[in-house]
Short mmCIF file of C-alpha atoms and ligand atoms in Angstrom, two decimals:
data_model
loop_
_atom_site.label_atom_id
_atom_site.label_comp_id
_atom_site.label_asym_id
_atom_site.label_seq_id
_atom_site.Cartn_x
_atom_site.Cartn_y
_atom_site.Cartn_z
CA MET A 1034 -24.96 -24.10 -14.93
CA GLU A 1035 -25.57 -20.34 -14.50
CA SER A 1036 -22.78 -18.23 -15.98
CA ALA A 1037 -20.74 -15.95 -13.72
CA ILE A 1038 -22.21 -12.95 -15.54
CA ALA A 1039 -25.80 -14.17 -15.08
CA GLU A 1040 -25.11 -14.86 -11.43
CA SER A 1041 -23.60 -11.41 -10.99
CA ASP A 1042 -26.56 -9.83 -12.72
CA ARG A 1043 -29.00 -11.67 -10.49
CA ARG A 1044 -27.16 -10.41 -7.40
CA PHE A 1045 -26.62 -6.78 -8.38
CA GLU A 1046 -29.07 -5.74 -11.12
CA ILE A 1047 -31.47 -2.83 -10.62
CA PRO A 1048 -34.29 -3.66 -13.04
CA GLY A 1049 -34.52 -1.12 -15.85
CA THR A 1050 -31.55 0.84 -14.51
CA ALA A 1051 -28.43 -1.30 -14.16
CA GLN A 1052 -27.50 -4.72 -15.54
CA VAL A 1053 -24.40 -6.89 -15.63
CA VAL A 1054 -24.01 -8.13 -19.19
CA GLU A 1055 -21.43 -9.59 -21.54
CA GLY A 1056 -19.42 -6.88 -23.24
CA ASN A 1057 -16.65 -6.78 -25.84
CA GLY A 1058 -14.36 -9.81 -25.82
CA GLY A 1059 -16.86 -11.56 -23.54
CA LEU A 1060 -15.75 -9.33 -20.66
CA PRO A 1061 -18.46 -8.55 -18.08
CA LYS A 1062 -19.67 -4.96 -17.87
CA VAL A 1063 -22.23 -2.96 -15.94
CA CYS A 1064 -24.65 -1.10 -18.20
CA ILE A 1065 -26.38 1.90 -16.69
CA THR A 1066 -29.56 3.49 -18.01
CA ALA A 1067 -30.32 6.00 -15.26
CA PRO A 1068 -32.76 8.90 -15.53
CA GLU A 1069 -29.85 11.31 -15.76
CA ALA A 1070 -27.19 9.32 -17.57
CA ILE A 1071 -26.22 6.35 -19.68
CA GLY A 1072 -22.96 4.62 -18.89
CA GLU A 1073 -20.76 1.53 -18.99
CA MET A 1074 -18.12 0.16 -16.63
CA TYR A 1075 -16.14 -3.04 -17.21
CA LEU A 1076 -14.99 -5.27 -14.37
CA HIS A 1077 -11.78 -5.54 -16.37
CA GLY A 1078 -9.77 -2.76 -14.75
CA ALA A 1079 -12.94 -1.25 -13.15
CA HIS A 1080 -12.83 0.66 -16.39
CA VAL A 1081 -15.43 3.30 -17.24
CA THR A 1082 -15.82 3.12 -21.03
CA SER A 1083 -18.86 5.31 -21.56
CA TRP A 1084 -20.74 8.21 -19.98
CA LYS A 1085 -23.52 10.14 -21.66
CA PRO A 1086 -24.96 12.75 -19.28
CA GLY A 1087 -28.64 13.39 -19.88
CA GLY A 1088 -28.53 10.63 -22.49
CA GLY A 1089 -26.69 13.05 -24.78
CA GLU A 1090 -23.28 12.91 -26.45
CA GLU A 1091 -20.54 10.50 -25.40
CA VAL A 1092 -17.93 12.18 -23.22
CA PHE A 1093 -15.18 9.57 -23.48
CA PHE A 1094 -13.07 8.51 -26.45
CA LEU A 1095 -12.83 4.75 -27.04
CA SER A 1096 -10.35 3.39 -29.60
CA SER A 1097 -11.99 1.43 -32.43
CA GLN A 1098 -8.96 -0.88 -32.26
CA SER A 1099 -8.87 -1.46 -28.52
CA ARG A 1100 -8.09 -4.94 -27.22
CA TRP A 1101 -10.67 -6.61 -24.95
CA GLU A 1102 -8.81 -9.37 -23.15
CA ASP A 1103 -7.33 -10.33 -19.82
CA GLY A 1104 -3.80 -8.99 -19.45
CA ARG A 1105 -4.35 -6.11 -21.91
CA ALA A 1106 -5.53 -2.59 -21.14
CA ILE A 1107 -8.63 -1.21 -22.80
CA ARG A 1108 -7.59 1.77 -25.00
CA GLY A 1109 -9.81 4.70 -24.19
CA GLY A 1110 -12.43 5.45 -21.56
CA MET A 1111 -10.73 5.76 -18.19
CA PRO A 1112 -8.01 3.24 -17.32
CA ILE A 1113 -6.74 3.25 -13.73
CA CYS A 1114 -3.01 3.50 -13.24
CA PHE A 1115 -1.81 2.01 -9.92
CA PRO A 1116 0.53 1.52 -8.01
CA TRP A 1117 2.98 3.16 -10.42
CA PHE A 1118 2.62 5.54 -13.34
CA GLY A 1119 4.34 4.95 -16.66
CA ASP A 1120 7.34 2.64 -16.45
CA LYS A 1121 8.23 1.14 -13.07
CA ALA A 1122 11.37 2.97 -11.97
CA ASP A 1123 13.24 -0.10 -10.73
CA ASP A 1124 11.88 -2.79 -13.07
CA PRO A 1125 11.78 -2.35 -16.86
CA GLU A 1126 9.92 -5.68 -17.15
CA ALA A 1127 6.98 -4.45 -15.11
CA PRO A 1128 3.76 -3.55 -16.94
CA ALA A 1129 3.38 0.16 -17.79
CA HIS A 1130 0.98 2.04 -15.52
CA GLY A 1131 0.85 -0.80 -13.00
CA PHE A 1132 -1.23 -3.98 -12.92
CA VAL A 1133 -4.81 -3.10 -11.99
CA ARG A 1134 -5.96 -1.90 -15.45
CA THR A 1135 -5.29 -5.33 -16.98
CA LYS A 1136 -7.03 -7.56 -14.44
CA ALA A 1137 -10.59 -8.46 -13.46
CA TRP A 1138 -11.95 -6.59 -10.44
CA GLN A 1139 -14.91 -7.67 -8.32
CA LEU A 1140 -18.27 -5.96 -8.19
CA GLU A 1141 -18.98 -4.66 -4.67
CA SER A 1142 -22.31 -2.89 -5.18
CA ILE A 1143 -24.66 -1.05 -7.52
CA ALA A 1144 -26.92 1.53 -5.92
CA GLN A 1145 -29.47 4.02 -7.17
CA VAL A 1146 -28.74 7.43 -5.59
CA GLY A 1147 -31.55 9.79 -6.47
CA SER A 1148 -31.57 9.84 -10.27
CA ALA A 1149 -27.93 8.70 -10.50
CA VAL A 1150 -26.37 5.25 -10.13
CA THR A 1151 -23.22 4.41 -8.13
CA VAL A 1152 -21.16 1.39 -9.15
CA SER A 1153 -18.46 0.19 -6.79
CA MET A 1154 -15.73 -2.33 -7.72
CA PHE A 1155 -12.67 -3.51 -5.82
CA THR A 1156 -9.44 -5.42 -6.15
CA GLU A 1157 -6.91 -6.54 -3.56
CA SER A 1158 -3.32 -7.68 -3.26
CA ASP A 1159 -2.78 -11.30 -4.21
CA GLU A 1160 0.05 -13.63 -5.24
CA ASN A 1161 0.17 -12.04 -8.70
CA THR A 1162 0.32 -8.47 -7.46
CA ARG A 1163 2.98 -9.37 -4.88
CA LYS A 1164 5.26 -10.55 -7.70
CA TRP A 1165 5.49 -6.93 -8.88
CA TRP A 1166 4.79 -5.09 -5.68
CA PRO A 1167 5.27 -6.70 -2.22
CA ALA A 1168 2.49 -4.74 -0.51
CA GLU A 1169 -0.96 -5.43 1.00
CA PHE A 1170 -3.73 -3.20 -0.24
CA ARG A 1171 -7.40 -2.92 -1.11
CA LEU A 1172 -8.42 -0.66 -3.97
CA VAL A 1173 -11.97 0.53 -4.58
CA HIS A 1174 -13.18 2.44 -7.62
CA ARG A 1175 -16.57 4.07 -7.10
CA ALA A 1176 -18.24 5.78 -10.05
CA THR A 1177 -21.52 7.69 -9.84
CA PHE A 1178 -23.20 8.13 -13.23
CA GLY A 1179 -25.57 11.10 -13.32
CA ARG A 1180 -25.64 14.59 -14.81
CA GLU A 1181 -22.14 14.70 -13.35
CA LEU A 1182 -19.64 11.87 -13.20
CA ASN A 1183 -18.30 11.44 -9.70
CA LEU A 1184 -15.21 9.28 -9.34
CA GLU A 1185 -13.46 8.05 -6.21
CA LEU A 1186 -10.33 5.92 -6.02
CA VAL A 1187 -9.89 4.61 -2.50
CA VAL A 1188 -6.64 2.95 -1.44
CA THR A 1189 -6.46 1.12 1.90
CA ASN A 1190 -3.14 -0.08 3.29
CA THR A 1191 -4.10 -3.50 4.67
CA GLY A 1192 -0.51 -4.38 5.56
CA SER A 1193 1.85 -3.60 8.41
CA THR A 1194 4.33 -1.37 6.57
CA SER A 1195 3.94 2.04 4.94
CA LEU A 1196 2.96 2.13 1.24
CA ARG A 1197 4.23 4.53 -1.42
CA PHE A 1198 2.19 4.55 -4.63
CA GLU A 1199 1.33 6.60 -7.72
CA GLU A 1200 -2.19 6.72 -9.09
CA ALA A 1201 -4.06 8.18 -12.05
CA LEU A 1202 -7.55 8.27 -13.52
CA HIS A 1203 -6.21 8.19 -17.09
CA ALA A 1204 -9.31 9.67 -18.76
CA TYR A 1205 -9.54 9.85 -22.58
CA HIS A 1206 -11.85 12.79 -23.39
CA ARG A 1207 -13.51 12.80 -26.79
CA VAL A 1208 -13.16 16.01 -28.82
CA GLY A 1209 -14.42 17.07 -32.26
CA ASN A 1210 -10.99 18.15 -33.50
CA ILE A 1211 -8.01 18.29 -31.15
CA GLU A 1212 -6.41 21.16 -33.05
CA LYS A 1213 -9.38 23.38 -32.23
CA ALA A 1214 -9.71 22.35 -28.57
CA ARG A 1215 -8.16 24.30 -25.69
CA VAL A 1216 -7.26 23.27 -22.13
CA ARG A 1217 -7.38 25.82 -19.32
CA GLY A 1218 -6.56 25.81 -15.63
CA LEU A 1219 -2.79 25.17 -15.77
CA ASP A 1220 -1.46 28.64 -16.49
CA THR A 1221 1.83 29.31 -14.57
CA ILE A 1222 2.02 25.68 -13.39
CA HIS A 1223 5.35 23.81 -13.60
CA TYR A 1224 5.39 20.61 -15.63
CA LEU A 1225 7.68 17.78 -16.65
CA ASP A 1226 7.82 17.44 -20.43
CA LYS A 1227 8.07 13.72 -21.23
CA THR A 1228 8.67 14.53 -24.90
CA ASP A 1229 11.80 16.48 -23.91
CA SER A 1230 13.64 14.23 -21.42
CA ASN A 1231 11.33 15.26 -18.58
CA ARG A 1232 12.71 18.80 -18.67
CA LYS A 1233 10.91 21.06 -16.17
CA LYS A 1234 9.01 23.95 -17.80
CA VAL A 1235 6.28 26.49 -16.92
CA GLN A 1236 2.89 26.60 -18.62
CA GLN A 1237 1.99 29.95 -20.10
CA GLY A 1238 -1.68 30.53 -20.75
CA GLU A 1239 -4.02 27.88 -22.15
CA ILE A 1240 -2.86 24.67 -23.81
CA ALA A 1241 -3.26 24.20 -27.56
CA ILE A 1242 -2.20 20.82 -28.94
CA VAL A 1243 0.14 21.31 -31.91
CA SER A 1244 2.41 18.23 -31.56
CA GLU A 1245 2.89 15.14 -29.36
CA THR A 1246 2.10 16.34 -25.87
CA ASP A 1247 2.96 14.36 -22.74
CA ARG A 1248 3.19 16.48 -19.61
CA VAL A 1249 2.98 15.98 -15.88
CA TYR A 1250 1.74 19.20 -14.25
CA LEU A 1251 3.04 19.43 -10.70
CA ASN A 1252 1.59 20.57 -7.38
CA THR A 1253 -1.77 21.61 -8.77
CA SER A 1254 -5.25 20.94 -7.38
CA ASP A 1255 -6.96 23.26 -9.83
CA THR A 1256 -10.00 22.48 -11.92
CA ILE A 1257 -9.29 21.79 -15.58
CA GLU A 1258 -11.51 23.12 -18.37
CA LEU A 1259 -11.59 21.55 -21.83
CA GLU A 1260 -13.19 23.80 -24.44
CA ASP A 1261 -14.33 22.12 -27.66
CA PRO A 1262 -15.73 24.55 -30.27
CA VAL A 1263 -16.51 21.70 -32.70
CA LEU A 1264 -18.80 19.80 -30.31
CA HIS A 1265 -19.79 23.12 -28.63
CA ARG A 1266 -18.90 21.54 -25.34
CA ARG A 1267 -17.07 22.67 -22.22
CA THR A 1268 -15.95 19.86 -19.88
CA ARG A 1269 -14.71 20.61 -16.38
CA VAL A 1270 -12.70 18.22 -14.23
CA ALA A 1271 -12.56 19.23 -10.57
CA LYS A 1272 -10.58 17.13 -8.14
CA GLU A 1273 -9.69 16.42 -4.51
CA ASN A 1274 -6.57 14.86 -2.97
CA SER A 1275 -4.80 15.02 -6.30
CA ARG A 1276 -1.66 17.12 -6.73
CA THR A 1277 -0.72 16.36 -10.32
CA THR A 1278 -2.52 16.56 -13.66
CA VAL A 1279 -1.26 14.73 -16.74
CA ILE A 1280 -2.09 15.96 -20.25
CA TRP A 1281 -1.49 13.61 -23.18
CA ASN A 1282 -2.06 13.52 -26.91
CA PRO A 1283 0.06 11.07 -28.95
CA TRP A 1284 -0.21 13.08 -32.20
CA VAL A 1285 0.68 11.37 -35.53
CA GLN A 1286 3.76 9.22 -35.02
CA LYS A 1287 3.05 7.89 -31.54
CA ALA A 1288 -0.55 7.12 -32.60
CA HIS A 1289 0.84 5.18 -35.55
CA SER A 1290 3.15 3.20 -33.24
CA LEU A 1291 0.27 2.04 -31.02
CA SER A 1292 -1.25 -1.22 -32.31
CA ASP A 1293 -4.57 -0.62 -30.55
CA PHE A 1294 -5.08 2.92 -31.79
CA ALA A 1295 -6.28 4.05 -35.25
CA ASP A 1296 -3.80 6.25 -37.12
CA ASP A 1297 -6.18 9.23 -36.97
CA GLY A 1298 -7.42 8.54 -33.43
CA TRP A 1299 -5.24 11.34 -32.03
CA THR A 1300 -7.50 13.96 -33.67
CA GLN A 1301 -10.47 12.97 -31.51
CA MET A 1302 -9.05 12.68 -28.00
CA ILE A 1303 -7.08 14.26 -25.21
CA CYS A 1304 -6.17 12.66 -21.92
CA ILE A 1305 -6.74 14.72 -18.78
CA GLU A 1306 -5.52 12.65 -15.86
CA THR A 1307 -6.38 13.34 -12.24
CA SER A 1308 -3.36 11.89 -10.50
CA ASN A 1309 -0.67 11.71 -7.83
CA VAL A 1310 2.57 10.88 -9.63
CA ALA A 1311 6.30 11.62 -9.62
CA ASP A 1312 7.31 13.59 -6.51
CA PHE A 1313 3.65 13.65 -5.50
CA ALA A 1314 3.34 9.89 -5.00
CA VAL A 1315 1.27 9.09 -1.89
CA GLU A 1316 2.76 7.74 1.36
CA LEU A 1317 0.15 5.71 3.25
CA PRO A 1318 0.80 4.30 6.75
CA PRO A 1319 -0.52 0.86 7.74
CA GLY A 1320 -4.30 0.75 8.28
CA GLN A 1321 -4.79 4.14 6.66
CA GLN A 1322 -6.93 5.07 3.65
CA HIS A 1323 -6.46 7.61 0.86
CA THR A 1324 -9.27 8.79 -1.43
CA MET A 1325 -8.61 10.66 -4.67
CA LYS A 1326 -11.72 12.25 -6.23
CA ALA A 1327 -12.65 13.69 -9.59
CA LEU A 1328 -15.89 15.35 -10.61
CA VAL A 1329 -16.58 15.70 -14.33
CA THR A 1330 -19.26 18.11 -15.55
CA VAL A 1331 -20.25 19.01 -19.09
CA GLY A 1332 -21.83 22.22 -20.40
CA HIS A 1333 -22.71 23.33 -23.92
CA PHE A 1334 -22.31 26.64 -25.74
O1 TA6 B 432 -0.48 9.42 -19.54
C1 TA6 B 432 0.41 9.63 -20.56
C2 TA6 B 432 1.23 8.37 -20.80
O2 TA6 B 432 1.99 8.07 -19.68
C3 TA6 B 432 2.07 8.53 -22.06
O3 TA6 B 432 3.44 8.56 -21.78
C4 TA6 B 432 1.65 7.38 -22.95
O4 TA6 B 432 2.50 6.33 -22.89
C5 TA6 B 432 0.26 7.06 -22.41
O5 TA6 B 432 0.35 7.25 -21.04
C6 TA6 B 432 -0.32 5.73 -22.77
O6 TA6 B 432 0.29 4.69 -22.13
P1 TA6 B 432 -0.12 3.17 -22.49
O7 TA6 B 432 0.72 2.32 -21.58
O8 TA6 B 432 -1.58 3.03 -22.21
O9 TA6 B 432 0.18 2.97 -23.95
#
């Protein structure tokens, strides 16, 4: 009896470039070895866990203590938050950041596009999703692994009533030393400070991480720049159809409180999240589609 992974590989593999293999915890993943990039994407949560442009350094942080099991989110890489962000406003029992990051998605296609590879996965409303969220939807995550990482999150309202949802590409960027890194592109932007009862504040200048940082920057479509003098790397995140950016570092105590995160993990990561959350949740009429895009590029200095 052919395993589901072997069957999937037979259907979608591009010899020498993309395979479906067994990953951590026995979870299926797509492994990409394209001329311009190496990468990994799990069907569990349609979760990008690795991208190495030009075969060089890893761009994403992945927790050494992450869980790899159905019903749990992978810690690191790029989890997808949908259809709500953080805690569900009207249901404290609901899973944080929604339900699509903890479930198996289906592989739609793998395609070679020039010297890059595009992987497309989807998930849809079902009896489990309706328990938390009585809506009909189809969600596609399309990731193109090349010198750049091109990400699209496509929501289709397949029902007969309007949808209201939040979404985030909750990317964990790897840094050499968080205390030396700087984030630019949010100067003068208003933000909600989740470490201070969601008080509304204004960003002044670049961001330096000096304590637990958990901020939702509002009404901004600007490109974010992450400067890392330890890895001599400058990462840019440009976006489309996204009006909020979340910046997160758990620092010492919060890192210690997370069971799937090493105590010193906070020194090597920062989350930069292309999103539509809070007052910028998306309203989507029946039959309509919304596509949020992010383009990640990496330069060295
Ligand atoms: O994106 C920032 C945030 O919402 C923080 O509040 C923090 O909780 C983080 O996400 C991680 O959430 P998780 O549910 O993955 O532990």
